[in-house]
XYZ file of N, CA and C in Angstrom:
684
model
N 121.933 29.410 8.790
C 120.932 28.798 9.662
C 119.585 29.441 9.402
N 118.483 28.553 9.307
C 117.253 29.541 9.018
C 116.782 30.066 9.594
N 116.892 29.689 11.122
C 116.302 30.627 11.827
C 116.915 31.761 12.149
N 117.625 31.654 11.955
C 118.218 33.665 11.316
C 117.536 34.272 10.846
N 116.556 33.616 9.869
C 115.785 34.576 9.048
C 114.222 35.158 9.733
N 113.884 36.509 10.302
C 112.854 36.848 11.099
C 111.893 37.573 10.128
N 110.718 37.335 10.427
C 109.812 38.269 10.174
C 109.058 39.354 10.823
N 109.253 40.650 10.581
C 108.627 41.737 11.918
C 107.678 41.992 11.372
N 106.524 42.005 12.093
C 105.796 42.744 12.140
C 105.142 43.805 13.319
N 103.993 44.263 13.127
C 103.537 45.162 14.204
C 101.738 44.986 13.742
N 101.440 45.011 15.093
C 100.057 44.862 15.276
C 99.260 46.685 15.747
N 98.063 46.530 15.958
C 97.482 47.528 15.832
C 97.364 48.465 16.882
N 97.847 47.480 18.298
C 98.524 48.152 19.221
C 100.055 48.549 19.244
N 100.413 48.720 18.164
C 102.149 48.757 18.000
C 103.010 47.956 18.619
N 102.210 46.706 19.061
C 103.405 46.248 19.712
C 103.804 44.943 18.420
N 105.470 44.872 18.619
C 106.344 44.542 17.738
C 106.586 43.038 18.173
N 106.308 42.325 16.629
C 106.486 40.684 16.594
C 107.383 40.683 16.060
N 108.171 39.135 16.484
C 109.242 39.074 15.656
C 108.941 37.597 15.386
N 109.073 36.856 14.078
C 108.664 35.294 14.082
C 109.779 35.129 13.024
N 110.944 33.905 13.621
C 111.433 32.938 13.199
C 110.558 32.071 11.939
N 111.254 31.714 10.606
C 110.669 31.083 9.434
C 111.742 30.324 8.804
N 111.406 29.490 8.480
C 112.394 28.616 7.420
C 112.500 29.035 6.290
N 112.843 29.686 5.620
C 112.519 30.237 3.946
C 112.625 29.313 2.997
N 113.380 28.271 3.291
C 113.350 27.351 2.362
C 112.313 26.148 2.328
N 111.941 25.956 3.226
C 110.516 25.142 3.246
C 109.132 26.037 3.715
N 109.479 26.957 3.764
C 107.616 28.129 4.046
C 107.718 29.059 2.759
N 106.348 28.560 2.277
C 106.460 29.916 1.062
C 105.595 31.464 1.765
N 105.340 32.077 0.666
C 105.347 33.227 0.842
C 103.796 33.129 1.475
N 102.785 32.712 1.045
C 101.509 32.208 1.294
C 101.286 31.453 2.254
N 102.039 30.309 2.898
C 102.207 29.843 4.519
C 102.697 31.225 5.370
N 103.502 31.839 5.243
C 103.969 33.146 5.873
C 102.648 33.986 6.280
N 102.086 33.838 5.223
C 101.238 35.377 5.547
C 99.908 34.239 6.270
N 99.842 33.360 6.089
C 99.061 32.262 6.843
C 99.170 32.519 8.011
N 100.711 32.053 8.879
C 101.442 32.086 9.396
C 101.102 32.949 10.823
N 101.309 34.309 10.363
C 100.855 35.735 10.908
C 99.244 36.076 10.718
N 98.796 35.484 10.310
C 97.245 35.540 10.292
C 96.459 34.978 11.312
N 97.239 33.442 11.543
C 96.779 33.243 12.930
C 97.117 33.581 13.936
N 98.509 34.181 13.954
C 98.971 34.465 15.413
C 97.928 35.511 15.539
N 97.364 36.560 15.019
C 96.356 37.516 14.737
C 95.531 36.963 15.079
N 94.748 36.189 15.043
C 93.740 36.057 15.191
C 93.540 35.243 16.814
N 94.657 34.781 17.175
C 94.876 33.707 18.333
C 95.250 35.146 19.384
N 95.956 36.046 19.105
C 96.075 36.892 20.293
C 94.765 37.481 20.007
N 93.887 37.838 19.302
C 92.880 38.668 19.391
C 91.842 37.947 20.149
N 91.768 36.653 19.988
C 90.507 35.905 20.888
C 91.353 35.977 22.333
N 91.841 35.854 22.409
C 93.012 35.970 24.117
C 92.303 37.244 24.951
N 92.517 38.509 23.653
C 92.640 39.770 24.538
C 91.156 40.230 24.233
N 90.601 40.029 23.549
C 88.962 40.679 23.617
C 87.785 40.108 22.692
N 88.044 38.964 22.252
C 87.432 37.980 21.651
C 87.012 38.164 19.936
N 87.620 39.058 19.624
C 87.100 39.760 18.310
C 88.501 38.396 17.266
N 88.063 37.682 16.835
C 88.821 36.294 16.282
C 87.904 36.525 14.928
N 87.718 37.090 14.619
C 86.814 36.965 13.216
C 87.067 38.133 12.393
N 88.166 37.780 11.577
C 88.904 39.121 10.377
C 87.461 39.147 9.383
N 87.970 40.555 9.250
C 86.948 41.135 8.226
C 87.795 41.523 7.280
N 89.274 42.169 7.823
C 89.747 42.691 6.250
C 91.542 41.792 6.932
N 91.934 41.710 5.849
C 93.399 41.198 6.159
C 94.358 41.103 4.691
N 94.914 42.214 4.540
C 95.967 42.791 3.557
C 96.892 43.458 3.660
N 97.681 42.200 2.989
C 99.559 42.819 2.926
C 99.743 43.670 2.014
N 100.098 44.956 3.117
C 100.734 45.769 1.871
C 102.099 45.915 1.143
N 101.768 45.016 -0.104
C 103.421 44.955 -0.456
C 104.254 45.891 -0.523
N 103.594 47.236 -1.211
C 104.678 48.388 -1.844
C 105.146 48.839 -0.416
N 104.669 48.918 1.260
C 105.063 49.329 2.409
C 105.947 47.840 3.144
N 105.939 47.125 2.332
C 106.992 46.199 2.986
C 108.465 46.348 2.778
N 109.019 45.726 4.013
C 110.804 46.023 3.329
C 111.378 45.010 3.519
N 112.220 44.511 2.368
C 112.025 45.123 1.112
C 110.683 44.924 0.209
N 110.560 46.274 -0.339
C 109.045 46.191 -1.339
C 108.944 44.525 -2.005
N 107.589 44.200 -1.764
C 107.338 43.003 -2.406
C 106.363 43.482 -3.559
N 106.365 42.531 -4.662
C 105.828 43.155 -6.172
C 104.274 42.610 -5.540
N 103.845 43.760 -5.809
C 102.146 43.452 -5.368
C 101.112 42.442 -6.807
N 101.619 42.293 -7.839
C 101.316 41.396 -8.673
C 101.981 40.143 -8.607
N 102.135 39.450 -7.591
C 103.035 38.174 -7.428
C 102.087 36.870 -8.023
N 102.957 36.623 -9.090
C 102.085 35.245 -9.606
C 102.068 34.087 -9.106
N 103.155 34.139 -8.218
C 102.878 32.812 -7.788
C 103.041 32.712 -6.525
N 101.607 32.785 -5.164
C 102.042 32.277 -4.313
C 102.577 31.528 -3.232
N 102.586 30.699 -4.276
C 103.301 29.314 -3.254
C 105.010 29.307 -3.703
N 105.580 30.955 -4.174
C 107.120 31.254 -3.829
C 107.093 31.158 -2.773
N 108.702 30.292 -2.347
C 109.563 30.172 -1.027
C 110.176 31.613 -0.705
N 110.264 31.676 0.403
C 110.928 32.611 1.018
C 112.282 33.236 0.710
N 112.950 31.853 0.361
C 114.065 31.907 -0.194
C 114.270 32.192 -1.483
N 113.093 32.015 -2.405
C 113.522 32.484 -3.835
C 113.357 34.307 -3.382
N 112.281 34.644 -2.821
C 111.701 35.812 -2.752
C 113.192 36.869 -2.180
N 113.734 36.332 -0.818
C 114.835 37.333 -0.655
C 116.056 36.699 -0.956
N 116.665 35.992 -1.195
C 118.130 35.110 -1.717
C 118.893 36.294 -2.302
N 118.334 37.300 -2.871
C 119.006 38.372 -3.564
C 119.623 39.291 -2.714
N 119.012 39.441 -1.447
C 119.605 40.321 -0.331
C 120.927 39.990 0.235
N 121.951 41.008 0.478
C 122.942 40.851 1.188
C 122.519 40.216 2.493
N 124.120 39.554 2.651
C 123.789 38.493 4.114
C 122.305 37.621 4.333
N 122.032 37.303 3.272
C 120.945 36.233 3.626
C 121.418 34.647 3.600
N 121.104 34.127 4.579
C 119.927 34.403 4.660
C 119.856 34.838 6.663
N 121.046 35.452 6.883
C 120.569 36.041 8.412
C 120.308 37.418 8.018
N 118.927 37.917 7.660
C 118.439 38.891 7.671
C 116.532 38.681 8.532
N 116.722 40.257 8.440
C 115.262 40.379 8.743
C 114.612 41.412 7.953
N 113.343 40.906 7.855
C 112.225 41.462 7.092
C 111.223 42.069 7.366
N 110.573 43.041 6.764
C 109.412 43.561 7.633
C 108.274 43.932 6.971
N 107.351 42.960 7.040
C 105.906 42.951 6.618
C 104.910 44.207 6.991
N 103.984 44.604 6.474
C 103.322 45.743 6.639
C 102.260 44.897 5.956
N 100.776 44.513 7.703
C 99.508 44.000 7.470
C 98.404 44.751 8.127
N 97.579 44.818 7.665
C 96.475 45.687 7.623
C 95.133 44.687 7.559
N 95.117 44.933 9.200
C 93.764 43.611 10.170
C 93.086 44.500 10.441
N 91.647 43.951 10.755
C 90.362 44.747 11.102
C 89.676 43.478 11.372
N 89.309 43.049 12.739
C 88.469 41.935 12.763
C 87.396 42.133 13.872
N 86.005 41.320 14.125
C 85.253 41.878 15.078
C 84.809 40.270 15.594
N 84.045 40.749 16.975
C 83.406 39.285 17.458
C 82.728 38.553 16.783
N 82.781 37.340 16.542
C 81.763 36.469 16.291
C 80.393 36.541 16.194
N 79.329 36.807 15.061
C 77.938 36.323 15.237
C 77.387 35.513 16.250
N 78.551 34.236 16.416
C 77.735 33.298 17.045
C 78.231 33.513 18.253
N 78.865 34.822 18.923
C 79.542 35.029 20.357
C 78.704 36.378 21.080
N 77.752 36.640 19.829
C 76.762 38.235 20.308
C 75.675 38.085 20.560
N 74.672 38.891 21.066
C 73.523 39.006 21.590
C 72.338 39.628 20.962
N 71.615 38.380 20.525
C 70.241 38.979 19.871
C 69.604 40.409 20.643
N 69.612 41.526 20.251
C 68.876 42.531 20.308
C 67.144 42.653 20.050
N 66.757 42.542 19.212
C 65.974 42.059 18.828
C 64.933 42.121 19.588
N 63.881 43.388 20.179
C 62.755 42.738 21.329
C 61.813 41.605 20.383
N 61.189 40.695 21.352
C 59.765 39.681 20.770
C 58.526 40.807 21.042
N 57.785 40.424 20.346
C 56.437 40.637 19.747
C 56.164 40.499 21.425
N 55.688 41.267 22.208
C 54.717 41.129 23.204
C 53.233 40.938 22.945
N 52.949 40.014 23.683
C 51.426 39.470 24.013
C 50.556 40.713 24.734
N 49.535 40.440 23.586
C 48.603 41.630 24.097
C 47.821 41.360 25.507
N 47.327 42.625 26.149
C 46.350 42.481 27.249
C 45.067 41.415 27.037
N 45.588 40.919 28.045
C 43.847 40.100 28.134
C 43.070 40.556 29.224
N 41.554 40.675 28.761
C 40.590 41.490 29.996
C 40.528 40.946 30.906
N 40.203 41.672 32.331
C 41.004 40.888 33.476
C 39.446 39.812 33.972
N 38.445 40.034 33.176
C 37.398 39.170 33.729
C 37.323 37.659 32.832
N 38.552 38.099 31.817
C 38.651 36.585 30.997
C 39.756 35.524 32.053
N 40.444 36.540 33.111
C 41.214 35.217 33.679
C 40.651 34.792 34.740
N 41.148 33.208 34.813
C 40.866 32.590 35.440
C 41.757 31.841 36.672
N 41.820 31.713 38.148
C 42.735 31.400 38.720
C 42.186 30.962 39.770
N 42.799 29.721 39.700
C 42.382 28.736 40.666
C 42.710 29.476 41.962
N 41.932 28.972 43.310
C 42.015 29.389 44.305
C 42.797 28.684 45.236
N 43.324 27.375 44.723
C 44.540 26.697 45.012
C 45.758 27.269 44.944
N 45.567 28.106 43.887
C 46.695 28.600 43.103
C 47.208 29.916 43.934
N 48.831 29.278 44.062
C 49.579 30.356 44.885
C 49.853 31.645 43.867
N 49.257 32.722 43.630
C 50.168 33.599 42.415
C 51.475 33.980 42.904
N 51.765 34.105 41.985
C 53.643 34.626 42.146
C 53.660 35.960 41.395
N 54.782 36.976 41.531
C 54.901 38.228 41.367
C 55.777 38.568 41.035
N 56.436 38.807 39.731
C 57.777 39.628 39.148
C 57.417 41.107 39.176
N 58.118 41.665 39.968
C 58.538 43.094 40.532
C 58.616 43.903 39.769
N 58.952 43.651 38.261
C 59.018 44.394 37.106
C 57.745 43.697 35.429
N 56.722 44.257 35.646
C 56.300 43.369 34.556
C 56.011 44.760 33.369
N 55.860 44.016 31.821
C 55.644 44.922 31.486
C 53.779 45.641 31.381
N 53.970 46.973 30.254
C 52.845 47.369 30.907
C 51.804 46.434 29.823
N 51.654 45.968 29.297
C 50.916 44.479 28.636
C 50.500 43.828 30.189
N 51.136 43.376 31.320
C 51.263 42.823 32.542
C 50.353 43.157 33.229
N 49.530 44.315 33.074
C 49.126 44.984 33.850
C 47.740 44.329 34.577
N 47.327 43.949 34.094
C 45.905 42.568 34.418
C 46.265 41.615 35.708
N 47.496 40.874 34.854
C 48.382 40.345 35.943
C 48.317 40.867 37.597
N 48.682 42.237 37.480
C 49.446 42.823 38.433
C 48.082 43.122 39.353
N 46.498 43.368 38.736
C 45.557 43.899 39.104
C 44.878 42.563 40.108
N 45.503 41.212 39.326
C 44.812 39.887 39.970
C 45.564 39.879 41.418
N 46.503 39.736 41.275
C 47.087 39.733 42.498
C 47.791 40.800 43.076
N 46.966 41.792 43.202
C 47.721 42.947 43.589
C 47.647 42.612 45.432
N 46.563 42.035 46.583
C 46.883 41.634 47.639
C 48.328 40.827 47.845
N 48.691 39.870 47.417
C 50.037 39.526 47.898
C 51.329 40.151 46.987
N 50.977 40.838 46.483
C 51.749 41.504 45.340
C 52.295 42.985 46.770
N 51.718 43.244 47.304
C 52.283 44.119 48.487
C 53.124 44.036 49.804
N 52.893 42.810 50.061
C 53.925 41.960 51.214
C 55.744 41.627 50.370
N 55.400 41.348 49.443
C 56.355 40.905 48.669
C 57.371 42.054 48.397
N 56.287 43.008 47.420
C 57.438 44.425 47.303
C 57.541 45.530 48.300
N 57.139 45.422 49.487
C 57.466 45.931 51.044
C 58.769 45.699 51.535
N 58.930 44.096 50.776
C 60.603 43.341 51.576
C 62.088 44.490 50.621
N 61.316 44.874 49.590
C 62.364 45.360 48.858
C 63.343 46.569 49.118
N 64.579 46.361 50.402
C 64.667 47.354 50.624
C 65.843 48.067 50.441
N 66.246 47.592 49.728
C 67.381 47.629 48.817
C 66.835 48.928 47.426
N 65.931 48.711 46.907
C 65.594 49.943 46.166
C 64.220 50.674 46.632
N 64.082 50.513 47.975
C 63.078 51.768 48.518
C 63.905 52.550 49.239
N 65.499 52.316 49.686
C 66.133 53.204 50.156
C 67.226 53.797 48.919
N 66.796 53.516 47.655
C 67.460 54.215 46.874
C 66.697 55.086 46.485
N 65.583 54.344 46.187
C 64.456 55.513 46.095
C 64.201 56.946 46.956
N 64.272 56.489 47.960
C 64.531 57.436 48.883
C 65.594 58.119 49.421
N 66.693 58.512 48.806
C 67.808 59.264 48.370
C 67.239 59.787 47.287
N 67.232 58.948 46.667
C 66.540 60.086 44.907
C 65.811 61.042 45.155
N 64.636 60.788 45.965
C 63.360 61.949 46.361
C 63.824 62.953 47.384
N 65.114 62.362 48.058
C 65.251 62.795 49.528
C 65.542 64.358 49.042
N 65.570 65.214 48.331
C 66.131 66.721 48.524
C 65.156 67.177 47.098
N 64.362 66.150 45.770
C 63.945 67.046 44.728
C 62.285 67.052 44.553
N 61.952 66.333 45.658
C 60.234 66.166 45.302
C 59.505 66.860 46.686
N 58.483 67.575 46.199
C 57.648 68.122 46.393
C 56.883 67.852 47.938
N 56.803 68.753 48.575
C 56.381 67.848 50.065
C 54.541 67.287 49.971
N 53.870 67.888 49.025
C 52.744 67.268 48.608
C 53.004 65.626 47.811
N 54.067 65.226 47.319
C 54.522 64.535 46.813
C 54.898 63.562 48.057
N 55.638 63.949 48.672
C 56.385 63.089 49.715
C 55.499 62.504 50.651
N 54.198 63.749 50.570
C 53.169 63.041 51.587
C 52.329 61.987 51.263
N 52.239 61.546 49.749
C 51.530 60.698 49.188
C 52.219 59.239 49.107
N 53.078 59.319 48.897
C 54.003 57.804 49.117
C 55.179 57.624 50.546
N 54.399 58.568 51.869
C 54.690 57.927 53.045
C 56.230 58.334 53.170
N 56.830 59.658 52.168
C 58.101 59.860 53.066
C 58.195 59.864 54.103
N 59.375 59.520 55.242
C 59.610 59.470 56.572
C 61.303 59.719 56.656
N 61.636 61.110 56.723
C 63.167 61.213 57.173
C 63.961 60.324 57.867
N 63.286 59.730 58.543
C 63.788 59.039 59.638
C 64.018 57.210 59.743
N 62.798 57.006 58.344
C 62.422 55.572 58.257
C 61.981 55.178 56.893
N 63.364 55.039 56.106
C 62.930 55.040 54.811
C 62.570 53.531 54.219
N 62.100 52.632 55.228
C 61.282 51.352 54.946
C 59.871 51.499 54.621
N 59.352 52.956 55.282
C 57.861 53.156 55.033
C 57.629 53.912 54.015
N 58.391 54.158 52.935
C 58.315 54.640 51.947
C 57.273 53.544 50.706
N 56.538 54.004 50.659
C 55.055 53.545 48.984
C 55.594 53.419 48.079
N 55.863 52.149 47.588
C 56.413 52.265 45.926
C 54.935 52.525 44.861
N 54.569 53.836 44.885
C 53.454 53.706 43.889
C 54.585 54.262 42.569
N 53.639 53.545 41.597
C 54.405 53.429 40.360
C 53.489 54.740 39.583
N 52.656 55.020 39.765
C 51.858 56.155 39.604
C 52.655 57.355 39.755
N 53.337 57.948 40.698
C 53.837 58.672 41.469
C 55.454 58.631 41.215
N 56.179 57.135 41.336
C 57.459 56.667 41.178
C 57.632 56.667 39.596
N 57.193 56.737 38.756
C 57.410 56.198 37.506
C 58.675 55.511 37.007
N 59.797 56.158 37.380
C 60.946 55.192 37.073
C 60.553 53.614 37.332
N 59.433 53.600 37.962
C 59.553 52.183 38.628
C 59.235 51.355 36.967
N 58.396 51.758 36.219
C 57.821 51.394 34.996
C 58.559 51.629 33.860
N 59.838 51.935 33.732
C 61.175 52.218 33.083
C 62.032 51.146 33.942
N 62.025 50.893 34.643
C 63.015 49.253 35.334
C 62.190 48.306 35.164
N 60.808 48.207 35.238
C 60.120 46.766 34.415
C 60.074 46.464 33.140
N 60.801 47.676 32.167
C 60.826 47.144 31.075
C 62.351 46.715 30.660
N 63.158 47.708 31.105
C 64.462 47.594 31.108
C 64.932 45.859 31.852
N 64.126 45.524 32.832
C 64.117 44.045 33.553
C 63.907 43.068 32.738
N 62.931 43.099 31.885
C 62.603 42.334 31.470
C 62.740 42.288 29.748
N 63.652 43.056 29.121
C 64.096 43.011 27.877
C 65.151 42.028 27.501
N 64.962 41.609 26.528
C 65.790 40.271 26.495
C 67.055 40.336 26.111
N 67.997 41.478 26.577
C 69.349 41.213 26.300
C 69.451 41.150 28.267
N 68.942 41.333 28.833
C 68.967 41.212 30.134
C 68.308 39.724 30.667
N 67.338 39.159 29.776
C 67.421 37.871 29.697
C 68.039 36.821 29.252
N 69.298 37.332 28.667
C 70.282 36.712 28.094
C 71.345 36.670 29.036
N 71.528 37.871 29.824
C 72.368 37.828 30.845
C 71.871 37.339 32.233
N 70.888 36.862 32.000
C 70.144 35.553 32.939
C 69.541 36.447 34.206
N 69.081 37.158 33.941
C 68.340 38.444 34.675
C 69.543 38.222 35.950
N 70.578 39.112 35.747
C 71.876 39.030 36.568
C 71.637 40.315 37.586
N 70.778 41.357 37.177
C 70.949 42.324 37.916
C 69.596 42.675 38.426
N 70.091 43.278 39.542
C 68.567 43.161 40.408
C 68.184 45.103 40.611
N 66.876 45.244 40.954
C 66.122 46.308 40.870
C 66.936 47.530 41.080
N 67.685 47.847 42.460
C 68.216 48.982 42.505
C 69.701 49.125 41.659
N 70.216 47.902 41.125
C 71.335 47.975 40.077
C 70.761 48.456 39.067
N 69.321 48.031 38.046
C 68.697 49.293 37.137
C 68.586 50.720 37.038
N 68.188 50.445 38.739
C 68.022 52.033 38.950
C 69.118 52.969 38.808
């Protein structure tokens, strides 16, 4: 019966396959086909890395040794072991040697863009219709930006209090009480805490980190005090 006849192998976590083959209708080259995809089908399953880089049978570590100069691979299974006692209910055991990684087209441009230089802040122009809006993290190119609308630019990052009370753990035991007096520490009320970025600087290390584009790839998923 052919399906008597198994092929073992072992993967790179040691764990042990066993695959049923017809030897008389699968040659030796469908076989190693065969096990190439199951390879590659559990690897996209468990961590998406489906894209072999190296994939070689080592014949002389197979059992029984297969002649590593094989001329022809579209031999059947059956010519290949027929010589073995009790075949064809035997089993065999391949020795393959995989190395594969994620997809190009499944990874993330690294890559920063060319930032746009400063423009002088008496070249902009803004309508007085015009509501400005305020990203919390800009970079320091931004900085013009940040100078136009720095009045509603303060109501806005006041609400943030989610990282002015992280902030204020951070400072709470290592900064300076000349320090603490300048950005409004309050033991008691850590909403009145000053985000000056002067003073805070981390704050200007999370506007760039915010706004780098592998974090725009992840669709700006994480918010200010998760940077921090």
């Amino acid at each position: 019966e052919f399906n008597s006849f198994h092929i073992i192998w072992k993967d790179v976590s040691n764990r042990i396959h066993k695959e049923s083959l017809n030897p008389y209708s699968t040659t030796f080259k469908q076989g190693i086909q065969y096990v190439k995809d199951k390879l590659q089908m559990s690897a996209h399953f468990i961590n998406g890395t489906d894209e072999l880089i190296i994939f070689e049978c080592k014949f002389d570590k197979c059992k029984p040794a297969l002649l590593s100069n094989m001329n022809n691979p579209d031999i059947s299974l059956h010519d290949i072991y027929k010589y073995l006692p009790h075949y064809p209910i035997i089993q065999v055991h391949w020795e393959i040697f995989e190395t594969s990684m994620v997809p190009y087209k499944r990874t993330i441009y690294i890559q920063r863009n060319n930032l746009s230089k400063s423009v002088p802040i008496q070249n902009i122009v803004i309508s007085s219709n015009e509501k400005p809006t305020f990203n919390p993290l800009l970079y320091e190119c931004d900085l013009h930006k940040l100078k136009v609308i720095q009045d509603a630019v303060h109501s806005k990052v006041s609400r943030n209090y989610e990282l002015r009370g992280l902030l204020y753990e951070m400072i709470k035991n290592v900064s300076h009480k000349n320090i603490k007096k300048q950005i409004n520490y309050n033991e008691k009320n850590p909403n009145k805490l000053i985000l000056n970025e002067k003073i805070l600087t981390i704050l200007n290390e999370l506007k760039i980190l915010y706004h780098d584009d592998i974090h725009k790839q992840m669709g700006y998923s994480l918010q200010l005090w998760h940077i921090c």
